[in-house]
mmCIF file of C-alpha atoms in Angstrom:
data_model
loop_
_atom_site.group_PDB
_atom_site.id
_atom_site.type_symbol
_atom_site.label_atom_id
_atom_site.label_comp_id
_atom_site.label_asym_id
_atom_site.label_seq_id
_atom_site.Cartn_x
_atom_site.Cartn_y
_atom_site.Cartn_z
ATOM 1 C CA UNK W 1 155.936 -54.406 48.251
ATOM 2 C CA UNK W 2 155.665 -54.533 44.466
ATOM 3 C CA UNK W 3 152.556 -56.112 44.846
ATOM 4 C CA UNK W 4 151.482 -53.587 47.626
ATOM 5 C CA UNK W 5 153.011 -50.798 45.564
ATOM 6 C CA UNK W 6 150.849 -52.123 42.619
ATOM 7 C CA UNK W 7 147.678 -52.364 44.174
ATOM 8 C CA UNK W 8 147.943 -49.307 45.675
ATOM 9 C CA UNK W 9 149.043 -47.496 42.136
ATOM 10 C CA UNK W 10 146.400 -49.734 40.401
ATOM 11 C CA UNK W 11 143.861 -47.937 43.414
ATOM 12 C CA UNK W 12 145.601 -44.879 42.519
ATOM 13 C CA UNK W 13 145.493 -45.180 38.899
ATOM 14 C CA UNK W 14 142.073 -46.072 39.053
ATOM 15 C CA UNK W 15 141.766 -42.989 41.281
ATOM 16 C CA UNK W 16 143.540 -40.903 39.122
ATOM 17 C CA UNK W 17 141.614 -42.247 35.949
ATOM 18 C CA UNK W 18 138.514 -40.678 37.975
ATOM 19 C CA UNK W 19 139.590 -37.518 38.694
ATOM 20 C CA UNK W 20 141.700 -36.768 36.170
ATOM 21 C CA UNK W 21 139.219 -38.652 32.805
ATOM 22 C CA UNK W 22 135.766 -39.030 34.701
ATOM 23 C CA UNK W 23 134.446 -35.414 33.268
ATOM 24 C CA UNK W 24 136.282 -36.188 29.852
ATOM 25 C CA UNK W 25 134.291 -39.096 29.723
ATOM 26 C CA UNK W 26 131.338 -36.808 30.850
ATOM 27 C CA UNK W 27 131.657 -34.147 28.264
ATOM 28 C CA UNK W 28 131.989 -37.062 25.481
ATOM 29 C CA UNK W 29 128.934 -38.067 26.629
ATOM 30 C CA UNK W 30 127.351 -35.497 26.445
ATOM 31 C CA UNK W 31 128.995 -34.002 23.167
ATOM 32 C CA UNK W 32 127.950 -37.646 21.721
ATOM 33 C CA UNK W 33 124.189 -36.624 22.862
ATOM 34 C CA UNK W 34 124.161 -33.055 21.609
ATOM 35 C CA UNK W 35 125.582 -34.453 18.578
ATOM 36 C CA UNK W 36 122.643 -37.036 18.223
ATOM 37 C CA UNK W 37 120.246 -34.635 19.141
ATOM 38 C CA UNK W 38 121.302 -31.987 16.319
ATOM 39 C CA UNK W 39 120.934 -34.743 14.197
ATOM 40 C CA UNK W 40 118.405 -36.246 14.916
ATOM 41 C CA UNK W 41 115.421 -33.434 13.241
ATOM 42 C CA UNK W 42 111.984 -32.717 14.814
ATOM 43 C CA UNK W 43 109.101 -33.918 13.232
ATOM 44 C CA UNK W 44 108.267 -31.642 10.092
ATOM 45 C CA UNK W 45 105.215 -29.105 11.331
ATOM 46 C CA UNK W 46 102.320 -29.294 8.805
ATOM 47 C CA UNK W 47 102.386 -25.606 7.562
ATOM 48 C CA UNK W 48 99.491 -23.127 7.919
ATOM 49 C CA UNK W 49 98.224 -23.976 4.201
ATOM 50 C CA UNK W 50 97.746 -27.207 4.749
ATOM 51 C CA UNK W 51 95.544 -27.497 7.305
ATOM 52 C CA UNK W 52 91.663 -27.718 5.759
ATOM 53 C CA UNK W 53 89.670 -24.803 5.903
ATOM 54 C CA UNK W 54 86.413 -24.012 7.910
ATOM 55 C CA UNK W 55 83.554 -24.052 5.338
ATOM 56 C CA UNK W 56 82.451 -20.425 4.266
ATOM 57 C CA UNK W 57 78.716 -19.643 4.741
ATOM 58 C CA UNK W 58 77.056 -19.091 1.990
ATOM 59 C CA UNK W 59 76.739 -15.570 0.538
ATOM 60 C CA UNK W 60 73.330 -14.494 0.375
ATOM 61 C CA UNK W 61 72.643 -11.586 -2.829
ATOM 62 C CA UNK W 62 69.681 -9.156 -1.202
ATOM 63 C CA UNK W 63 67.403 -8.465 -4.228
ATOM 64 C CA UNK W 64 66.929 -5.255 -5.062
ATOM 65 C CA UNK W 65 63.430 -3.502 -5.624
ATOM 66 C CA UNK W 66 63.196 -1.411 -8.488
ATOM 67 C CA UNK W 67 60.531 1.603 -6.994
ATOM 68 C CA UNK W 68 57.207 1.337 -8.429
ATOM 69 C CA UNK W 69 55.893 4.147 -10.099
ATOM 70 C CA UNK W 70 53.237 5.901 -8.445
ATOM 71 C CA UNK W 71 51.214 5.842 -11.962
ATOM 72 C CA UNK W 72 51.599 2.436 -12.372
ATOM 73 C CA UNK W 73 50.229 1.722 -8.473
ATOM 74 C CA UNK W 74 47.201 3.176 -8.950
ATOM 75 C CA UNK W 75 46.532 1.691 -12.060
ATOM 76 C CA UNK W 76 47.098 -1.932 -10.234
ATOM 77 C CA UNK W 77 44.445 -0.777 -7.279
ATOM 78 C CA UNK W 78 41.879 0.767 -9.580
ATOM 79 C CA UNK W 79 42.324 -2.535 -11.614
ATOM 80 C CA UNK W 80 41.753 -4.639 -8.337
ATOM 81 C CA UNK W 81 39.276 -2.638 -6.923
ATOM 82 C CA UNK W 82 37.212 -3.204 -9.990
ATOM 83 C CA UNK W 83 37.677 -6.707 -10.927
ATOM 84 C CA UNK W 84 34.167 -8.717 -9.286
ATOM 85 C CA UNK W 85 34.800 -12.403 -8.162
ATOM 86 C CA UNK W 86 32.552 -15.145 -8.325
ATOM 87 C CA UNK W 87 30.350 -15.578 -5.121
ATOM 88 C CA UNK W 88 28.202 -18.583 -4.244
ATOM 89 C CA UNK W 89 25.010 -16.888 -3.408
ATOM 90 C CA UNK W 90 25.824 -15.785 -6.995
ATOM 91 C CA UNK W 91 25.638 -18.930 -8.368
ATOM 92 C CA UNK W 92 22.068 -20.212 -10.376
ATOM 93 C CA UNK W 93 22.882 -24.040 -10.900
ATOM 94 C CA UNK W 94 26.455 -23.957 -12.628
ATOM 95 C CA UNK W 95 25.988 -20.308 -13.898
ATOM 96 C CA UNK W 96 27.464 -17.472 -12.469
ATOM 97 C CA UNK W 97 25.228 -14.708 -12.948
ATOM 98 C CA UNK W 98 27.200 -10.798 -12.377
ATOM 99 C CA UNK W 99 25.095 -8.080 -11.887
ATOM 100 C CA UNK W 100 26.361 -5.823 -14.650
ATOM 101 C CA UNK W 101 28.555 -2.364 -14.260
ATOM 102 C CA UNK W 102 29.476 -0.412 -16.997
ATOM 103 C CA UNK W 103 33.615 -0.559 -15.997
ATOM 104 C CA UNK W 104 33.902 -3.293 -13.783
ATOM 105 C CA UNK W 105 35.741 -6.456 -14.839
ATOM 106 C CA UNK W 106 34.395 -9.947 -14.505
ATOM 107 C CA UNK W 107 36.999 -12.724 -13.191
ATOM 108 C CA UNK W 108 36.733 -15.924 -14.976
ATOM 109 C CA UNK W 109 38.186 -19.595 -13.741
ATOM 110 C CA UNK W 110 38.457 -22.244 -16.470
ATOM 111 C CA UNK W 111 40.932 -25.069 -17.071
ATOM 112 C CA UNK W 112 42.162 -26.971 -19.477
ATOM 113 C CA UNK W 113 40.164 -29.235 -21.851
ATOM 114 C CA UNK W 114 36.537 -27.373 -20.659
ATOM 115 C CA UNK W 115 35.111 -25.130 -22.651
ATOM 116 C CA UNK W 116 33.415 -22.321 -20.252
ATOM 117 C CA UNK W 117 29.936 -20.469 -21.608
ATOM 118 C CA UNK W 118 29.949 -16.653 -21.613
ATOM 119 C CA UNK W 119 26.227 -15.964 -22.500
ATOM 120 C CA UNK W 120 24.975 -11.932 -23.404
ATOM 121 C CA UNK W 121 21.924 -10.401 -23.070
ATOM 122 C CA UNK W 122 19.088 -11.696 -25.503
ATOM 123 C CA UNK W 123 18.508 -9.788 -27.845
ATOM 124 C CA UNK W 124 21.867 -8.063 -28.240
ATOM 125 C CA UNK W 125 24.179 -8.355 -31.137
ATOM 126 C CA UNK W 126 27.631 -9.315 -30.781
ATOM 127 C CA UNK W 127 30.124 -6.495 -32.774
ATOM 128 C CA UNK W 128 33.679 -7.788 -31.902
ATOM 129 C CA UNK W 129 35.848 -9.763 -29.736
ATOM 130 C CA UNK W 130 39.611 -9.244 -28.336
ATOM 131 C CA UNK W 131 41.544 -11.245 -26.014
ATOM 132 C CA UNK W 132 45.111 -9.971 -25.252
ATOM 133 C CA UNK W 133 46.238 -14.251 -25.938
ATOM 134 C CA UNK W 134 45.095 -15.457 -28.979
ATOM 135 C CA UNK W 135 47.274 -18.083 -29.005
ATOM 136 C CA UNK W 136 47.272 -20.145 -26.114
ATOM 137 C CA UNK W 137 43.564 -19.536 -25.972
ATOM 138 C CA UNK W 138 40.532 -20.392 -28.244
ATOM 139 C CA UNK W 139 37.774 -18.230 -28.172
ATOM 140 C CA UNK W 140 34.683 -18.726 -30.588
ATOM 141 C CA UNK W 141 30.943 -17.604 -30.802
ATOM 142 C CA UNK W 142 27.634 -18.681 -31.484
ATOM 143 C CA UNK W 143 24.282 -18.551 -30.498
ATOM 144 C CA UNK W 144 21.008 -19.964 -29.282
ATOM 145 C CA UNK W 145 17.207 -19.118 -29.687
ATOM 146 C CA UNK W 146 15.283 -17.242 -32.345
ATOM 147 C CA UNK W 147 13.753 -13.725 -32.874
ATOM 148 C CA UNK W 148 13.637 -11.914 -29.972
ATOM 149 C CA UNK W 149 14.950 -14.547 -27.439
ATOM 150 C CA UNK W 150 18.410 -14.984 -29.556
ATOM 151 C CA UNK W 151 21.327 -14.896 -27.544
ATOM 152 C CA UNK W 152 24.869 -15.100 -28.589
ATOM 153 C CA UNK W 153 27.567 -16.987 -26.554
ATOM 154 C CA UNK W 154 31.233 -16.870 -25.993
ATOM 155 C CA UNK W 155 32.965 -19.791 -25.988
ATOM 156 C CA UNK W 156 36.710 -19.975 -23.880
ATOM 157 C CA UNK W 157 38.905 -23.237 -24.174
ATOM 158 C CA UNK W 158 42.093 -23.084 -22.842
ATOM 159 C CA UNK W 159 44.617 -25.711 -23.320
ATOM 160 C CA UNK W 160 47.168 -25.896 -20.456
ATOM 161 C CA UNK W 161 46.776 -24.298 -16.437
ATOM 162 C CA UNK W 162 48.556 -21.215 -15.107
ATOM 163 C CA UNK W 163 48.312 -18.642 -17.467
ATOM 164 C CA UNK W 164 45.909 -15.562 -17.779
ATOM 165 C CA UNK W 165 45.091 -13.271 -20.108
ATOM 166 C CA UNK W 166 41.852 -10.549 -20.592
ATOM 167 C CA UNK W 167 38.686 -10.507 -22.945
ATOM 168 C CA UNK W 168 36.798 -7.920 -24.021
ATOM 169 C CA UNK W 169 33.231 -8.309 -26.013
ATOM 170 C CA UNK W 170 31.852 -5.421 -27.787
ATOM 171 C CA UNK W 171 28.115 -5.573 -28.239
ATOM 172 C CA UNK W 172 25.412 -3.522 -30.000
ATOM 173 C CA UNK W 173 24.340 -2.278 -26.273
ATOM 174 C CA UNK W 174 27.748 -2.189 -24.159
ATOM 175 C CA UNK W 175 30.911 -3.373 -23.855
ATOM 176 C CA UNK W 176 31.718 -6.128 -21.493
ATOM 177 C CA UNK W 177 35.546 -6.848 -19.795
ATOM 178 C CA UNK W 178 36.606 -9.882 -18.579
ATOM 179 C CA UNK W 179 39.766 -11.443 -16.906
ATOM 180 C CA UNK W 180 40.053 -15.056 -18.014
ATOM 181 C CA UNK W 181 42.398 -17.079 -15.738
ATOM 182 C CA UNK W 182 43.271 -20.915 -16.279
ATOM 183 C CA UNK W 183 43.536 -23.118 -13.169
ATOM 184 C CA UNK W 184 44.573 -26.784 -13.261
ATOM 185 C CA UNK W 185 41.358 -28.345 -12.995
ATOM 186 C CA UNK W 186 38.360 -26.474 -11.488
ATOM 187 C CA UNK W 187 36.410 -24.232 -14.610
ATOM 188 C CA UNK W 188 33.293 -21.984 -14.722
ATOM 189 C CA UNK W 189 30.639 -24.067 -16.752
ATOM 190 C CA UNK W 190 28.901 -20.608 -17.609
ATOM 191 C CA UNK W 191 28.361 -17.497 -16.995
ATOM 192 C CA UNK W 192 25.780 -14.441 -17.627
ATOM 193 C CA UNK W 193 24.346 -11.005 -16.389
ATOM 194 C CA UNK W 194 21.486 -9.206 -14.606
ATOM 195 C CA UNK W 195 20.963 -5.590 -16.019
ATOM 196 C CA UNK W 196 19.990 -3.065 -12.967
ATOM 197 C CA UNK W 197 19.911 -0.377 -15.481
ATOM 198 C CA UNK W 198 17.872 -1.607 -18.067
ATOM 199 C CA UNK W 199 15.544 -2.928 -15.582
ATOM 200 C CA UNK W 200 15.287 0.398 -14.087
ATOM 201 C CA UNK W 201 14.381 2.424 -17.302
ATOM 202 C CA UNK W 202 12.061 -0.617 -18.045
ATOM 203 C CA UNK W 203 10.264 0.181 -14.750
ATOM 204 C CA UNK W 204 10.552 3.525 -15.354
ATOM 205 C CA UNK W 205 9.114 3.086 -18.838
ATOM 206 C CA UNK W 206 5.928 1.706 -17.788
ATOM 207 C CA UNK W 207 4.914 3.749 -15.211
ATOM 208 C CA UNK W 208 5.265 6.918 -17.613
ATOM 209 C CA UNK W 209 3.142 4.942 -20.208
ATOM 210 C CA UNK W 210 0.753 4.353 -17.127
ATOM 211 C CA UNK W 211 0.751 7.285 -16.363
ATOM 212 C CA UNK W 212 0.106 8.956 -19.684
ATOM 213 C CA UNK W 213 -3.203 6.544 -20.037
ATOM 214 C CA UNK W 214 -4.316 7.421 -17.062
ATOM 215 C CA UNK W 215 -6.853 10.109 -16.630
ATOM 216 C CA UNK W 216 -5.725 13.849 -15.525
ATOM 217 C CA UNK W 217 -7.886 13.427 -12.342
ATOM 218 C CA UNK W 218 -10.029 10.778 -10.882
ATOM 219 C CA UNK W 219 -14.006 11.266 -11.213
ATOM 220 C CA UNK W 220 -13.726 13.982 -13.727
ATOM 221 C CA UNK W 221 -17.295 14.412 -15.590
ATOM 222 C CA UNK W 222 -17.697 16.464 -18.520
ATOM 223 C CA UNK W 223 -21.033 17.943 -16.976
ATOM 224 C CA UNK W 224 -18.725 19.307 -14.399
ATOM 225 C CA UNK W 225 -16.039 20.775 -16.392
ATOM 226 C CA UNK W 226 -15.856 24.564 -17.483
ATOM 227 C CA UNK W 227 -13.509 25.223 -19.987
ATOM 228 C CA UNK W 228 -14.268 29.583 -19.874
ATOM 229 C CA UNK W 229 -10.677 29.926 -20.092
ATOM 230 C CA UNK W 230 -8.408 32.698 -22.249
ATOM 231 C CA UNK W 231 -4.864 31.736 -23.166
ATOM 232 C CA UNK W 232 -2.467 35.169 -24.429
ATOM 233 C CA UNK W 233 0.275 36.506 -24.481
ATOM 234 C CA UNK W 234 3.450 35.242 -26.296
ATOM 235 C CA UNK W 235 3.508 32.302 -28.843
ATOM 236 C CA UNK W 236 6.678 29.912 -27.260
ATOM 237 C CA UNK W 237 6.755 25.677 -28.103
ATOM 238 C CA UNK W 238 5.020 24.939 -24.801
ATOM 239 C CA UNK W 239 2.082 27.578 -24.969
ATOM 240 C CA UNK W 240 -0.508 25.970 -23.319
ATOM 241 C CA UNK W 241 -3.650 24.582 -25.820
ATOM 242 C CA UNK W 242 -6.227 25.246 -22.844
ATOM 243 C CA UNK W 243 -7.299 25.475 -19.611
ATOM 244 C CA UNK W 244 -10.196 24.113 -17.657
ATOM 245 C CA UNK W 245 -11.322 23.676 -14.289
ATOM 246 C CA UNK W 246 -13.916 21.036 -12.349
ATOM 247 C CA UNK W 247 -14.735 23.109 -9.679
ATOM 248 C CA UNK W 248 -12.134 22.229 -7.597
ATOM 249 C CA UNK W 249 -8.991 22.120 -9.466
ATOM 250 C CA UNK W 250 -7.798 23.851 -12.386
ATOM 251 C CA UNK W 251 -6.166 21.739 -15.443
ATOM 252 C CA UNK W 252 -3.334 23.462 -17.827
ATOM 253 C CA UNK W 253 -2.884 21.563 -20.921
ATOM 254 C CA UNK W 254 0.163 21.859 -22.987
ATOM 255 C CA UNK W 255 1.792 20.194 -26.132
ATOM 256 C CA UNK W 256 2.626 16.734 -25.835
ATOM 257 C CA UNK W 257 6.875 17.892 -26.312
ATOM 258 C CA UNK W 258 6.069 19.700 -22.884
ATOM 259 C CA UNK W 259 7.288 16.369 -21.378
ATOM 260 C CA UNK W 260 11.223 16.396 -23.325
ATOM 261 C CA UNK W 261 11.342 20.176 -22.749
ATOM 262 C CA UNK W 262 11.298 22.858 -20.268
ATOM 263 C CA UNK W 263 8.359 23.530 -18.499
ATOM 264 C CA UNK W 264 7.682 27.095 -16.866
ATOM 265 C CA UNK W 265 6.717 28.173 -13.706
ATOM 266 C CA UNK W 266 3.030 28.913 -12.797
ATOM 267 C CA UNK W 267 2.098 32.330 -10.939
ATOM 268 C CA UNK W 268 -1.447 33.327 -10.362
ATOM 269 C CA UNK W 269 -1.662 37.226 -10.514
ATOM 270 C CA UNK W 270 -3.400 39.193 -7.491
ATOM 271 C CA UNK W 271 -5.661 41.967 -7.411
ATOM 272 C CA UNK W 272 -3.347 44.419 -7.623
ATOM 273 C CA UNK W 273 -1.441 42.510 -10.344
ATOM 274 C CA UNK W 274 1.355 41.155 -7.999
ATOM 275 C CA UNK W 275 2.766 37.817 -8.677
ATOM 276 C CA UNK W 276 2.135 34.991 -6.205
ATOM 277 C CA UNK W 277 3.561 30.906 -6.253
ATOM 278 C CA UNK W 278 0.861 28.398 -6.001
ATOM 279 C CA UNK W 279 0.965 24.698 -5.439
ATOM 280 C CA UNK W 280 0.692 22.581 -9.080
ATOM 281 C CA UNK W 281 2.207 19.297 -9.939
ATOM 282 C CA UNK W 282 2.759 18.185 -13.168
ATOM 283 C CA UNK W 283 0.628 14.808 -14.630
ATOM 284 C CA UNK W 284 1.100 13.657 -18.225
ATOM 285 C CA UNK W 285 1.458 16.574 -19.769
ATOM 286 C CA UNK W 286 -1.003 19.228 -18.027
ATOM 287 C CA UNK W 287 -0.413 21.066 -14.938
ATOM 288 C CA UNK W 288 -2.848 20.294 -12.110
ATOM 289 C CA UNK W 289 -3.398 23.304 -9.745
ATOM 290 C CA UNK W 290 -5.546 22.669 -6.773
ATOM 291 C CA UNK W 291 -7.509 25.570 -6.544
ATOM 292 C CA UNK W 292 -10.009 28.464 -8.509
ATOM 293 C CA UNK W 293 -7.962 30.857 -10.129
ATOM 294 C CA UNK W 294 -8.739 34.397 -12.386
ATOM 295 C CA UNK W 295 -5.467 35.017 -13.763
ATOM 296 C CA UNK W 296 -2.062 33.303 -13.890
ATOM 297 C CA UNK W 297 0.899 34.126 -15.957
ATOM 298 C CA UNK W 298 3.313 31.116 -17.293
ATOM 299 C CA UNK W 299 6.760 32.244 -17.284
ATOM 300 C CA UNK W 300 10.128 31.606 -18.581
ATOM 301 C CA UNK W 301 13.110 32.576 -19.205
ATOM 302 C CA UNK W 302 15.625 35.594 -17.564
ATOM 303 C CA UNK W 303 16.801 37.941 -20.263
ATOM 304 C CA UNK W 304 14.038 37.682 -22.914
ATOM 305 C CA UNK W 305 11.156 36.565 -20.362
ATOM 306 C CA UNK W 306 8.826 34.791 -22.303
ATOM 307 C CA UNK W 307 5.071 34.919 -20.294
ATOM 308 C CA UNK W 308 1.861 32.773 -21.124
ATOM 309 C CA UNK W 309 -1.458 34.402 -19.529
ATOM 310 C CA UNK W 310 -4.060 32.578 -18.596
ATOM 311 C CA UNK W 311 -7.462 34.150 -17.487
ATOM 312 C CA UNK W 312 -10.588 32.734 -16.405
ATOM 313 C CA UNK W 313 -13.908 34.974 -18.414
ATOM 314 C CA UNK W 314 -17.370 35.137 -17.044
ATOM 315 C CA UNK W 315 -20.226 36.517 -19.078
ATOM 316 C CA UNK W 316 -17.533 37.324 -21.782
ATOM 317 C CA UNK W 317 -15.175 39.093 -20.005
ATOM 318 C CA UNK W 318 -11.974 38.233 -17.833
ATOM 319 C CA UNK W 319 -13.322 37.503 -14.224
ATOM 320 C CA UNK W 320 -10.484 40.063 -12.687
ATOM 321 C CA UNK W 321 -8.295 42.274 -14.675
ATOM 322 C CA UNK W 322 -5.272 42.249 -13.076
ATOM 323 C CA UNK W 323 -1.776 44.159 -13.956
ATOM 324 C CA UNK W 324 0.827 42.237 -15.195
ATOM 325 C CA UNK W 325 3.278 41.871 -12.621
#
């Protein structure tokens, strides 16, 4: 019965123990866990600063313009406008040849360790010469030929590439403006000028000295000339020395300073003494009228008119007395 009785407590104890220590044991347990777990820390969290930074773009600085003055843009267009290039059709051998333009500027290429040829006009004398670098540049002179066929030449050198500067040549007969630019190897052996103008008044030139030898009118005879002309009237610097005719045409002679001066209008004078224009050209110095005339009056001048007559006389006497208009 002891036995029985002690089983049975031993079953009861153990019953007992359950109900009455099972949820101490449980809330140990779990104390002992909540205890572990409070100290037990997380893992640290890496703080905000220390995680690495995105790379910033780069900052880009806009450049600012500074406004060009109006002034100083038309001065750069004028300037480009004028400047003349070399052109291959341009080219005779190695020389450049520019027609010349009083103004314009004249681009030239050279490069260092060549010595490029700037050769003037023969004949013309060199006065000065200015380049805006004198010392990165050498510039020198001399010339070629004798008498009349002497020429001067410019000689450029320049000693490294990329830089420019201007030259301007001063002559007896012009003035001549260049823009001298250094490239790294390519260089102008020479260059020179054709003269448009001076060819002109050369033209020009000879046909008035062809014209002056020349004769007033082709198949003029002396037997046919009748020289029964009367010059009066006022005594001005191109009062005619005489007047003839061939039958046909009627000649008007005048000084030889009628050419540099003025020259006056012609009128032949009509029966009743009106003034009438007539067809006349002028050749060398005489005026060639194409047609038989009695009286004509030479005129010139507004306020103070001065007035040439001219009439032709037969048997002594004017042919037609006509009023002065």
């Amino acid at each position: 019965m002891n036995a029985g009785s002690t089983g049975r407590c031993t079953k009861e104890g153990r019953t007992h123990l359950g109900d009455q220590f099972l949820p101490r044991i449980v809330l140990a347990v779990a104390t002992s866990a909540a205890a572990q777990t409070v100290a037990t820390p997380p893992p640290p969290v890496p703080a905000a600063a220390d995680k690495p930074s995105a790379p910033r773009p780069p900052v880009r600085h806009a450049r600012v313009r500074k406004p060009v003055s109006p002034a100083v843009a038309r001065v750069a267009i004028a300037t480009r406008a004028a400047t003349q290039q070399p052109t291959a059709q341009a080219f005779v051998n190695a020389v450049q040849v520019y027609p010349f333009s009083d103004g314009s500027i004249y681009q030239v290429y050279t490069a260092p360790g060549a010595v490029t040829d700037i050769a003037l006009q023969p004949g013309e004398n060199l006065v000065a010469v200015a380049a805006g670098d004198t010392v990165r540049w050498v510039i020198g002179d001399t010339t070629s030929g004798a008498g009349a066929d002497k020429r001067t030449h410019i000689l450029v050198k320049r000693f490294a590439s990329g830089l420019a500067t201007n030259l301007v040549i001063t002559t007896d007969r012009r003035s001549y403006h260049l823009q001298l630019t250094a490239t790294s190897r390519t260089a102008m052996a020479a260059l020179s000028w054709t003269y448009p103008a001076d060819q002109l008044i050369a033209l020009r030139r000879a046909a008035e000295q062809a014209a002056a030898a020349a004769p007033v009118s082709e198949g003029l005879t002396v037997d046919n000339l009748h020289f029964n002309y009367a010059v009066s009237g006022d005594q001005p610097a191109w009062r005619p020395l005489r007047a003839f005719d061939d039958g046909r045409q009627t000649f008007i002679e005048f000084p030889a300073s009628i050419a540099v001066g003025e020259t006056p209008p012609l009128f032949i004078v009509g029966p009743t003494g009106e003034a009438e224009l007539v067809n006349y050209r002028l050749r060398g110095h005489n005026y060639v009228v194409d047609r038989i005339f009695d009286a004509a009056e030479l005129r010139l001048g507004t306020r103070k008119q001065q007035i040439v007559r001219i009439d032709r006389v037969v048997d002594g006497r004017p042919a037609r007395k006509g009023k002065r208009a």
